[in-house]
Short mmCIF file of C-alpha atoms and ligand atoms in Angstrom, two decimals:
data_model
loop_
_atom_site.label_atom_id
_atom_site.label_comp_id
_atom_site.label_asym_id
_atom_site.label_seq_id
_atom_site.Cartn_x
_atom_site.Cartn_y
_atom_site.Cartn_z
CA UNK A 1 -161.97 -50.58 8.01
CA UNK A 2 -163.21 -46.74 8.35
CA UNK A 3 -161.82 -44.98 5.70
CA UNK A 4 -160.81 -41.82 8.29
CA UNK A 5 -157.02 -41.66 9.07
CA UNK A 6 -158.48 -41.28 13.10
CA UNK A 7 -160.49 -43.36 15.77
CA UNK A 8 -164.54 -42.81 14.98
CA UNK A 9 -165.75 -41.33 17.97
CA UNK A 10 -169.76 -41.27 17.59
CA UNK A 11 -172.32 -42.12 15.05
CA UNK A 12 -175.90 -40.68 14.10
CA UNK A 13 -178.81 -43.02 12.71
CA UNK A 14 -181.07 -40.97 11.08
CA UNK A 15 -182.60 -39.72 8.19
CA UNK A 16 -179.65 -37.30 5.85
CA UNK A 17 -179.64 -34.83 2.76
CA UNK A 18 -177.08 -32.79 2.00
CA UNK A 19 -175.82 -31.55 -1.12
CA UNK A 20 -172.91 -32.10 -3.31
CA UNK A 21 -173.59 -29.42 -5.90
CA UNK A 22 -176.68 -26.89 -7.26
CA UNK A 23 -178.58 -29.16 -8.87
CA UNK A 24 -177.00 -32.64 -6.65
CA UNK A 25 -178.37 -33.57 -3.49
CA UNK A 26 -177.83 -36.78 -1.48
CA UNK A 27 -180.55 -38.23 0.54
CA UNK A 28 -180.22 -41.49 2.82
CA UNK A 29 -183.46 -42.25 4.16
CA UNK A 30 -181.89 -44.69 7.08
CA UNK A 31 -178.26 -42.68 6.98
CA UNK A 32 -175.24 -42.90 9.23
CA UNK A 33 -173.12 -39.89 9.81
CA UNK A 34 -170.00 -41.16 11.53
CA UNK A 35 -167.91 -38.61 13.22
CA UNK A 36 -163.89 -39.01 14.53
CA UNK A 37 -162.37 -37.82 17.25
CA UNK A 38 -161.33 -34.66 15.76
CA UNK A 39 -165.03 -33.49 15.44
CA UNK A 40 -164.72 -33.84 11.47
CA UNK A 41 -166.82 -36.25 9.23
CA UNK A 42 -165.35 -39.83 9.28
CA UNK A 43 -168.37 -41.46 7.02
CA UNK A 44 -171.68 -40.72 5.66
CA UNK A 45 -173.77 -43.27 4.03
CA UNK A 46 -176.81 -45.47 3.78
CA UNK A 47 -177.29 -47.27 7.00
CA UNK A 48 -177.22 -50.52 5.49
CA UNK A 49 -173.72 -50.24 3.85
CA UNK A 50 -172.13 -48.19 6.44
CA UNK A 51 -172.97 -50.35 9.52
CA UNK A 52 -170.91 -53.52 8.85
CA UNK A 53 -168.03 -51.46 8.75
CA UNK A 54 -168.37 -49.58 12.27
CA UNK A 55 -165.94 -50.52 14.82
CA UNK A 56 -168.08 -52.49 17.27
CA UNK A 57 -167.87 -50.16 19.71
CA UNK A 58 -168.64 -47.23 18.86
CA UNK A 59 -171.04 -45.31 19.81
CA UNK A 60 -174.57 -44.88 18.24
CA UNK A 61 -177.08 -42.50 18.24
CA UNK A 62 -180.38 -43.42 17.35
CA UNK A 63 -182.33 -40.35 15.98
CA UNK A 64 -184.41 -42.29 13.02
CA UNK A 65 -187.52 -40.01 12.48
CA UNK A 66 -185.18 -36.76 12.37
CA UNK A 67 -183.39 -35.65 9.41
CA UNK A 68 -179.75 -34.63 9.83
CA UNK A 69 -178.34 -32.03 7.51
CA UNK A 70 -175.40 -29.88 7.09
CA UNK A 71 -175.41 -26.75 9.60
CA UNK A 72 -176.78 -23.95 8.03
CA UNK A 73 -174.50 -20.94 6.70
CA UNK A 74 -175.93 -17.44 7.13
CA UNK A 75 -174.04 -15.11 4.76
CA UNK A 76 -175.53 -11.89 5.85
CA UNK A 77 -177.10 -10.79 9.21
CA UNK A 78 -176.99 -8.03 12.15
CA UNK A 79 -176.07 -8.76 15.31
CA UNK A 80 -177.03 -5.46 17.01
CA UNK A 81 -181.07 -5.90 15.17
CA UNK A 82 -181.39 -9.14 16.80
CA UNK A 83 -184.62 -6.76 18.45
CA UNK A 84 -185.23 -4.76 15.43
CA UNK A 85 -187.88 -7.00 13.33
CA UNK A 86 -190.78 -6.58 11.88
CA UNK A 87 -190.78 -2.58 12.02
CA UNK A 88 -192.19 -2.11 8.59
CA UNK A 89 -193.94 0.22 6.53
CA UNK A 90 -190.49 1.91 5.97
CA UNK A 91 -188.31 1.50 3.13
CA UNK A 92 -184.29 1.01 3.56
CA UNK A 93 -182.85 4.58 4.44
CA UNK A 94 -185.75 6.03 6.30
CA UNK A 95 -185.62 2.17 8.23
CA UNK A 96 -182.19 2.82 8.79
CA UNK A 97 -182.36 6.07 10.40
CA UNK A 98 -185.89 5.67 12.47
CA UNK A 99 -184.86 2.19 14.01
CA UNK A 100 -181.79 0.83 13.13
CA UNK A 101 -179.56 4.07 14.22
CA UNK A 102 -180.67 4.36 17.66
CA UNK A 103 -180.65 0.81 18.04
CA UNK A 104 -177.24 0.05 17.46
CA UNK A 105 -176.49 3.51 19.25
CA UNK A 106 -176.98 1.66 22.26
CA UNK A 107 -173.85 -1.13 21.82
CA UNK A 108 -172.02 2.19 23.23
CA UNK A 109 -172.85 0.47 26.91
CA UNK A 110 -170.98 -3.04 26.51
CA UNK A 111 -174.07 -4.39 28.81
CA UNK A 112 -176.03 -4.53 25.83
CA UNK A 113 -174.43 -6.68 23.77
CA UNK A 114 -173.88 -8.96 26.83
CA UNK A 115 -177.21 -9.34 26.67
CA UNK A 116 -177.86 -9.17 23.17
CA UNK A 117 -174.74 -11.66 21.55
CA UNK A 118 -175.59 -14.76 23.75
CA UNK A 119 -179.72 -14.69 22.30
CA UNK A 120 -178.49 -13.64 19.01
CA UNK A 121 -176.39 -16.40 18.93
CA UNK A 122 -178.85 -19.11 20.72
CA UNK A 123 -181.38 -17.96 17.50
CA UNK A 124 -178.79 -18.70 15.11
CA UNK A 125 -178.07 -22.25 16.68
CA UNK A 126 -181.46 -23.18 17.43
CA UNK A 127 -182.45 -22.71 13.67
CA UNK A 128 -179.43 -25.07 12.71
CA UNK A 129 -177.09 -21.76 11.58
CA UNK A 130 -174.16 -23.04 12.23
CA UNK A 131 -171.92 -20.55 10.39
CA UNK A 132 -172.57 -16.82 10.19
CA UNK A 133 -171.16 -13.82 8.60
CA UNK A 134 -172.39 -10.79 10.83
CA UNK A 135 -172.11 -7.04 11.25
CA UNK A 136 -171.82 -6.02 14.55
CA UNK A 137 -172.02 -2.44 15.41
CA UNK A 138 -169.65 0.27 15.41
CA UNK A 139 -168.48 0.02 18.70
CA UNK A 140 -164.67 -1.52 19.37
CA UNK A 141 -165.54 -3.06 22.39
CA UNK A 142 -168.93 -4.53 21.47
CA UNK A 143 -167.57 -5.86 18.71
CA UNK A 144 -164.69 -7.59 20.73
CA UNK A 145 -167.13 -8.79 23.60
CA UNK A 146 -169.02 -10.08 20.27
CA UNK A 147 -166.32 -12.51 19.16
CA UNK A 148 -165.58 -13.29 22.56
CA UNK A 149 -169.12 -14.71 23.24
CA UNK A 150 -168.82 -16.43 19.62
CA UNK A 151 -165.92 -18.17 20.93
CA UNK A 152 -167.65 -19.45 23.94
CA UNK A 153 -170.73 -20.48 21.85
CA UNK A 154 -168.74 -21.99 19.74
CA UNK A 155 -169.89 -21.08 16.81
CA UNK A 156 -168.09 -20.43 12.93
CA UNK A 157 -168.57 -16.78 12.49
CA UNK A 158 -167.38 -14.21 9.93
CA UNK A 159 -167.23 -10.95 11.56
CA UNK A 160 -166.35 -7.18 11.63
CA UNK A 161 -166.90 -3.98 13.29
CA UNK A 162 -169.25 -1.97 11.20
CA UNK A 163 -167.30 1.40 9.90
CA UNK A 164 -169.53 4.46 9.08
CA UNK A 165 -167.69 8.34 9.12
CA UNK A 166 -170.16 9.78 7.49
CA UNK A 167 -174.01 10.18 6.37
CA UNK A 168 -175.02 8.35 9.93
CA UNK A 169 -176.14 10.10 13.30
CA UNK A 170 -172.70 11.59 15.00
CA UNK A 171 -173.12 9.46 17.77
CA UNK A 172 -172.12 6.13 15.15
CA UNK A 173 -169.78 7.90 13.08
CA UNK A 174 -165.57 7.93 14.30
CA UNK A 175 -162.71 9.49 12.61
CA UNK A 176 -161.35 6.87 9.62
CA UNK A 177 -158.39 6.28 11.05
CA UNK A 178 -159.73 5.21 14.79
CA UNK A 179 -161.95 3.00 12.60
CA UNK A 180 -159.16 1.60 10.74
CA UNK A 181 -156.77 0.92 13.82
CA UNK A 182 -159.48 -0.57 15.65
CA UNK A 183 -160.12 -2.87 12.97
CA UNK A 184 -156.54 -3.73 12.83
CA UNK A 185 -156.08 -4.74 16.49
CA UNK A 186 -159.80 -7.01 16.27
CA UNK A 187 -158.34 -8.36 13.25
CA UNK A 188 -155.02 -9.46 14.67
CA UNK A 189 -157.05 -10.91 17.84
CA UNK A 190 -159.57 -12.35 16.21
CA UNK A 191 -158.89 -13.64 12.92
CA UNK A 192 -157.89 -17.43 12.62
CA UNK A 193 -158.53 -18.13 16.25
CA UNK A 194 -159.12 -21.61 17.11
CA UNK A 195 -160.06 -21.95 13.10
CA UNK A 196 -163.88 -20.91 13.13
CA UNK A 197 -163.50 -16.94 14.18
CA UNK A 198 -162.72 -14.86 10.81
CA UNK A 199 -162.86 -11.53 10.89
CA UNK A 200 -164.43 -8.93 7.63
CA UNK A 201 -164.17 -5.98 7.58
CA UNK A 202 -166.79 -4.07 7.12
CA UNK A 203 -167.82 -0.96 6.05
CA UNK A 204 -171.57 -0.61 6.24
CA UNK A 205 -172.03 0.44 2.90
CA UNK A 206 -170.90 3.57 0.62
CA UNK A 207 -173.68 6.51 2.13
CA UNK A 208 -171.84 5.83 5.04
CA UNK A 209 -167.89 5.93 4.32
CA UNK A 210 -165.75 8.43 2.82
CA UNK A 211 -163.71 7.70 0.05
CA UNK A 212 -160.40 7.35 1.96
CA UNK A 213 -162.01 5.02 4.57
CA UNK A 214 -162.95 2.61 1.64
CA UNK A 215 -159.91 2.67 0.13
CA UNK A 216 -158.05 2.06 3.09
CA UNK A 217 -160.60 -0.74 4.17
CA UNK A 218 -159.87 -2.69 1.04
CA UNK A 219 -156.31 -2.40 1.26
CA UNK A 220 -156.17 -3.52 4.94
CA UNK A 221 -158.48 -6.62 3.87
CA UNK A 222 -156.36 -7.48 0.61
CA UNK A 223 -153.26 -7.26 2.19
CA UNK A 224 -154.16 -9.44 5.13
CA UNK A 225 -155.88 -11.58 3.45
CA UNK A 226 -159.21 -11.35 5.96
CA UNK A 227 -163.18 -11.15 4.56
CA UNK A 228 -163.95 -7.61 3.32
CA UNK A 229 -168.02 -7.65 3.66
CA UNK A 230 -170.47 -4.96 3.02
CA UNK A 231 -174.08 -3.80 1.23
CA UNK A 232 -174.32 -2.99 -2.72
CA UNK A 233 -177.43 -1.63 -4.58
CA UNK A 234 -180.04 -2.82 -2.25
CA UNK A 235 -182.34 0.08 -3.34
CA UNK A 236 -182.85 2.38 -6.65
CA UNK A 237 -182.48 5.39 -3.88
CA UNK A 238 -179.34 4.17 -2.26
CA UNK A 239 -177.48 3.62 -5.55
CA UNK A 240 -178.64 7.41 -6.50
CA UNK A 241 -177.02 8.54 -3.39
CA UNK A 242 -174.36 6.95 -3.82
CA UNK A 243 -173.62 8.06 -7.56
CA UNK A 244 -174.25 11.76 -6.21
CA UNK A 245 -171.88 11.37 -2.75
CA UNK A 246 -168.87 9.64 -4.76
CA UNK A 247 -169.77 10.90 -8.41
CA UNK A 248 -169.03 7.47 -9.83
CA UNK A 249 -171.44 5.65 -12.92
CA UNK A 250 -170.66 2.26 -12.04
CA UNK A 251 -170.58 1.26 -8.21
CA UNK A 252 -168.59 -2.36 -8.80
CA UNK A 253 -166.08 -0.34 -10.80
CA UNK A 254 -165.55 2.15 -8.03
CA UNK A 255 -165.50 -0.40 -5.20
CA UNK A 256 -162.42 -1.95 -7.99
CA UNK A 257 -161.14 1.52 -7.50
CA UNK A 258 -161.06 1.26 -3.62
CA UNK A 259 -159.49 -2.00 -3.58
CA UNK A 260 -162.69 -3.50 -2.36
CA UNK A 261 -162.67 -6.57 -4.44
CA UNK A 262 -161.52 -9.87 -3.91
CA UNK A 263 -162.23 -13.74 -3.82
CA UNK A 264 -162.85 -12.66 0.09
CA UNK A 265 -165.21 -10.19 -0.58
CA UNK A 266 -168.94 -10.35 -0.17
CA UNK A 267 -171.79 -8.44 -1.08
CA UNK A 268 -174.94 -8.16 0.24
CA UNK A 269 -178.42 -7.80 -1.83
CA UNK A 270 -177.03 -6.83 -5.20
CA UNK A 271 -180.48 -5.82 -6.93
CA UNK A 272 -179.78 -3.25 -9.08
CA UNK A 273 -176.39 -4.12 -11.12
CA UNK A 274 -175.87 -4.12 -14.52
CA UNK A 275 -174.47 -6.53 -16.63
CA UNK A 276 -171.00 -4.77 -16.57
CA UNK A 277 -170.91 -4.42 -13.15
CA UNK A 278 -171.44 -7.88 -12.75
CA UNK A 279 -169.12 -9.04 -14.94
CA UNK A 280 -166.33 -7.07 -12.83
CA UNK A 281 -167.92 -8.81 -9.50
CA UNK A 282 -167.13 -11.76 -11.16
CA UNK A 283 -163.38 -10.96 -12.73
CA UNK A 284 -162.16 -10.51 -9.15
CA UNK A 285 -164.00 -14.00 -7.91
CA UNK A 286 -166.67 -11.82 -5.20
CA UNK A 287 -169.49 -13.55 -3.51
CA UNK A 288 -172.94 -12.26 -2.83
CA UNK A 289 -175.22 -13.20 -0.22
CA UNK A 290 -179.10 -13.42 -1.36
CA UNK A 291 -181.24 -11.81 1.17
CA UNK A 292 -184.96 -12.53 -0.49
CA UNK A 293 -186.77 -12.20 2.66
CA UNK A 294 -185.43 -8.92 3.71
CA UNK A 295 -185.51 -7.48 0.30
CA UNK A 296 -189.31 -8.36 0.32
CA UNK A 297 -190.06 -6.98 3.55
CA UNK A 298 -187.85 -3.62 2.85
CA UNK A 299 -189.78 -3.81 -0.56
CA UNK A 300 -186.06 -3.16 -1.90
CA UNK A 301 -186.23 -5.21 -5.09
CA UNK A 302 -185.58 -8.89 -6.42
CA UNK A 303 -182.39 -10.21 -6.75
CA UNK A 304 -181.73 -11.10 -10.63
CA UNK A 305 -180.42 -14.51 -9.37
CA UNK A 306 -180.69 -15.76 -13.07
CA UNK A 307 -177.81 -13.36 -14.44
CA UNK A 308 -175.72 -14.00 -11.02
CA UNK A 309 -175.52 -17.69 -12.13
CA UNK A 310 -174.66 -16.90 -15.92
CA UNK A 311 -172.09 -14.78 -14.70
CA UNK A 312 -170.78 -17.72 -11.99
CA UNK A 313 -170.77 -15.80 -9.32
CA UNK A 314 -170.50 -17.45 -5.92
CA UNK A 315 -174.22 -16.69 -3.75
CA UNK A 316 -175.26 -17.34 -0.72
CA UNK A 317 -178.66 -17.19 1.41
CA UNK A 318 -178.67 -14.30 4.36
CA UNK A 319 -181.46 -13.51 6.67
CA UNK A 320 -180.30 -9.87 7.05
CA UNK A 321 -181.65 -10.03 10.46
CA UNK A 322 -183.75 -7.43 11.39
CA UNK A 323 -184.50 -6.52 7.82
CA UNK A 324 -185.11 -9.97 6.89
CA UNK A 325 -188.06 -10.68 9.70
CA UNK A 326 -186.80 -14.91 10.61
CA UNK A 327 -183.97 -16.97 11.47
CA UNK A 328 -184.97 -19.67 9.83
CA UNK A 329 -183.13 -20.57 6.35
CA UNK A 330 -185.77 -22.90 5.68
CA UNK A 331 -188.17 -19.54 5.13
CA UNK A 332 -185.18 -17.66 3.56
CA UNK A 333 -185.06 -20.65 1.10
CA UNK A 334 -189.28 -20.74 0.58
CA UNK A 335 -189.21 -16.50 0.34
CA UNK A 336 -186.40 -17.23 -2.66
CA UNK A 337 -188.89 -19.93 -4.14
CA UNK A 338 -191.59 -17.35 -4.31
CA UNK A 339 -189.87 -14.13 -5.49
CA UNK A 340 -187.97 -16.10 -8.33
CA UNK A 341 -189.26 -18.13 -11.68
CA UNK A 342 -188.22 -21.77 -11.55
CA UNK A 343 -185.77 -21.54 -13.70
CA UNK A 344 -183.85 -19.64 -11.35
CA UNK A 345 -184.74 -20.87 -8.45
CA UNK A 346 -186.03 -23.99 -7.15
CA UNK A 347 -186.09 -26.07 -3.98
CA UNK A 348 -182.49 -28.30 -4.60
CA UNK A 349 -180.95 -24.52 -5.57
CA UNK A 350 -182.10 -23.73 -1.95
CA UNK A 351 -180.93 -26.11 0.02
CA UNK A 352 -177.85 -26.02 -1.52
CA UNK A 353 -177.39 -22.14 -1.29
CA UNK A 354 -178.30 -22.64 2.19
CA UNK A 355 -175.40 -25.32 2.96
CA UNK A 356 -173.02 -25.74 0.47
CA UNK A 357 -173.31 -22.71 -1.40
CA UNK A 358 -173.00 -20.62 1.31
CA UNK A 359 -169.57 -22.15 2.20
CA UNK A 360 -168.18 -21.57 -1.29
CA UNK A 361 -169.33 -17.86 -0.88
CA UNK A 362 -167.47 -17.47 2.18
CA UNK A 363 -164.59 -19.74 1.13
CA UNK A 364 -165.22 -22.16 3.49
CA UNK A 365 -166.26 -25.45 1.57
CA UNK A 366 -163.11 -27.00 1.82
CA UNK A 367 -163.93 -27.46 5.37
CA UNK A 368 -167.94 -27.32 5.67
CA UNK A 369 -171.01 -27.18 3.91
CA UNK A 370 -171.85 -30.59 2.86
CA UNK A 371 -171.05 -34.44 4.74
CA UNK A 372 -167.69 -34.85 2.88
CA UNK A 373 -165.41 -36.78 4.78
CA UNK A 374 -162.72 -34.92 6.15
CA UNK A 375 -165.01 -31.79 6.96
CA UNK A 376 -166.21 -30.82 10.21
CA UNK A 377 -169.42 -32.06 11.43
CA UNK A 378 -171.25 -29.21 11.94
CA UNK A 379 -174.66 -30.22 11.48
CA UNK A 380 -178.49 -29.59 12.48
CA UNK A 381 -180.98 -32.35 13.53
CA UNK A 382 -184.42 -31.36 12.55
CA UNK A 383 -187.25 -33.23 14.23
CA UNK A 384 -189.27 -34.04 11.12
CA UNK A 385 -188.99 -35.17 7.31
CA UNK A 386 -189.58 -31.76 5.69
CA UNK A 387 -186.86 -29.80 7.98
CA UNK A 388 -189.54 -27.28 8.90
CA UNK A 389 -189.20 -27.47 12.88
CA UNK A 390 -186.86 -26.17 14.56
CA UNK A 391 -183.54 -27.81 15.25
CA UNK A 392 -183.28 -30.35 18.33
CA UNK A 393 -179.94 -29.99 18.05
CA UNK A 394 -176.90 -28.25 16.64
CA UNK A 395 -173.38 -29.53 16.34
CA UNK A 396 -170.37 -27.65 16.05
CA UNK A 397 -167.24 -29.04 15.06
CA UNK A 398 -167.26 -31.82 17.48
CA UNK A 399 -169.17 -30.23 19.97
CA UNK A 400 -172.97 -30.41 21.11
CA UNK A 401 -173.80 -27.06 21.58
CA UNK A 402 -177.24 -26.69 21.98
CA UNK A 403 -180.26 -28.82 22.37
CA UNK A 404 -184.02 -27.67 22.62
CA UNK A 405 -185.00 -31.50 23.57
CA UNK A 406 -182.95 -31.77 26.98
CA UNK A 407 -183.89 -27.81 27.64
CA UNK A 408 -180.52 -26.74 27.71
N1 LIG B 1 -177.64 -1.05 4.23
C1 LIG B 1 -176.86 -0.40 5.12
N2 LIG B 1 -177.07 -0.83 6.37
C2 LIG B 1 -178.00 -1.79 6.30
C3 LIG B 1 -178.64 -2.62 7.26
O1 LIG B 1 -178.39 -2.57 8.46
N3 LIG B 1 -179.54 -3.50 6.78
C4 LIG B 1 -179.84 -3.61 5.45
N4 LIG B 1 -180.74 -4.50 5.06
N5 LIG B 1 -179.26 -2.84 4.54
C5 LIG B 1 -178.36 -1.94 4.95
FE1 LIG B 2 -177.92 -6.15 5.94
#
């Protein structure tokens, strides 16, 4: 007898890893991932000791020479720069305002991200991201049409219309409060629906927002309980500007000012923190999302991973797509193994910020992340033994949703 309270619908053959903490991860060389009818993990386990106890029925897929894994989670990356890689020789602000401005300008005409979401999202998928928090653009209706093609994709996506009313070309900033209502009605449409849309709001970062669009951001996120997402000290220059526009000393203690923290929030980058502002990150239970490849191609800094974990802070991977130049996690992962000593950092740490960890940063393990039974079976197939290739296949919570090896 199957363990799983319902029927076991399919079953993969193949080789699986996926982790079960930092440090613990679970490899079947001939593996079984059994899934029920629900879409969520019925059984995973060594071939061998899983087979005798399959209904005789069932159905079996034989993928032995792939490695199955749990679907990658993305916790930081632009929908609007799907285009926008590889313009370099530019750091953050100057990037920002030479090609990322006019860029997401351009979501003003809802054609673009018709054109735009569906790739974005196909890139995502066909590098076995299976979950993804994103900022979309400032644009209401882009942002909607965003979700909307999420939905249909049918992918697990954090997202949020980016707010900026200030310190941004006047054709991306809006008035605060048409921000803050048209957050409210995306939220209320969006958030919860069919359990894998979630919607953060998100204020790009503090250059861009006033005081009173912060503080009224946070409160709107705490007191409905959705993802609050944003940047924090990516650059030395950034954190300067900031100091000067809100005439604060500590940037976590102001964003605790602004109601901006909670177990829901997330940070990106988080370079250049100090030890007290990382100790009041980690009072109110934030996340962070580790961007190594886009800090090294922005030549923003390195992530002091080491003090994140003494301080138990919940991290992620992101490819801050376009800053961060690649979809693939597996290069997020190697870029992390590079920038940071071993001590920090090393290839199990990866793997598991790349699955598991990036579930608990977005508050999301109970349901994904690893092959727990009970959790959905969102996973990638990858067609060889080190995971480098791209994926053959992604599957979303019960549902085959792309596959590069029957073209569709
Ligand atoms: N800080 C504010 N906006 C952005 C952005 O679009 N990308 C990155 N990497 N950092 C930012
Ligand atoms: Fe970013």
């Amino acid at each position: 007898m199957m363990p799983s309270a319902h029927p076991i619908r399919e079953v993969y053959r193949a080789s699986i890893r996926h982790a079960l903490g930092a440090s613990q991860i679970v490899e079947f060389k001939d593996g079984l991932l059994a899934i029920d009818n629900e879409g969520k993990i019925a059984a995973c386990d060594a071939f061998e000791k899983l087979s005798p106890r399959l209904p005789k029925d069932c159905m079996v897929h034989d993928l032995r020479g792939s490695w199955i894994i749990p679907g990658f989670v993305d916790c930081h990356v632009h929908l609007p720069q799907l285009d926008c890689r590889n313009k370099n020789g530019l750091t953050l602000l100057d990037w920002l305002n030479k090609y990322i401005y006019p860029a997401e300008a351009q979501f003003a005409d809802p054609k673009m991200v018709q054109k735009i979401a569906p790739r974005f999202y196909d890139e995502l998928l066909s590098h076995g991201i299976t979950t993804a928090a994103i900022h979309s653009t400032v644009h209401f209706e882009a942002t909607d049409i965003a979700f909307n093609i999420a939905n249909d994709k049918g992918l697990r996506v954090v997202m949020g219309q980016v707010l900026m009313d200030q310190n941004a070309p006047e054709n991306l900033l809006r008035p605060a409060i048409q921000l803050l209502r048209e957050t409210e009605k995306l939220m209320k449409k969006w958030h919860g629906k069919n359990g894998k849309l979630f919607y953060g709001v998100t204020p790009r970062f503090a250059l861009t927002c006033s005081e009173g669009l912060l503080l009224e951001a946070g409160r709107l996120a705490e007191n409905s309980k959705v993802y609050f997402q944003t940047h924090l000290a990516e650059t030395i220059k950034e954190v300067e500007q900031a100091k000067d526009i809100h005439h604060f000393k500590n940037y976590a203690a102001f964003y605790e000012d602004q109601h901006c923290l909670s177990p829901h929030s997330l940070f990106a980058h988080c370079i250049y923190l100090n030890d007290e502002e990382l100790k009041i990150l980690s009072g109110y239970q934030c996340s962070m999302s580790h961007c190594p490849t886009s800090n090294v191609f922005l030549k923003s800094g390195t992530m002091p991973i080491g003090k994140i974990k003494q301080h138990n802070i919940r991290c992620g991977l992101g490819t801050d797509v376009g800053a961060g130049p690649t979809f693939s996690m597996r290069e997020v992962i190697s870029c992390s193994l590079e920038v940071h000593p071993k001590n920090e950092m090393d290839e199990k740490r990866g793997f598991y910020m790349a699955t598991l960890g990036g579930a608990e940063a977005l508050s999301l393990s109970d349901q994904i992340g690893n092959f727990m039974e009970g959790k959905w079976a969102d996973f990638a197939v990858f067609d060889n033994s080190e995971c480098a290739g791209l994926a053959e296949q992604s599957y979303v919570a019960g549902k085959l949703v792309w596959s590069a090896s029957n073209g569709s």
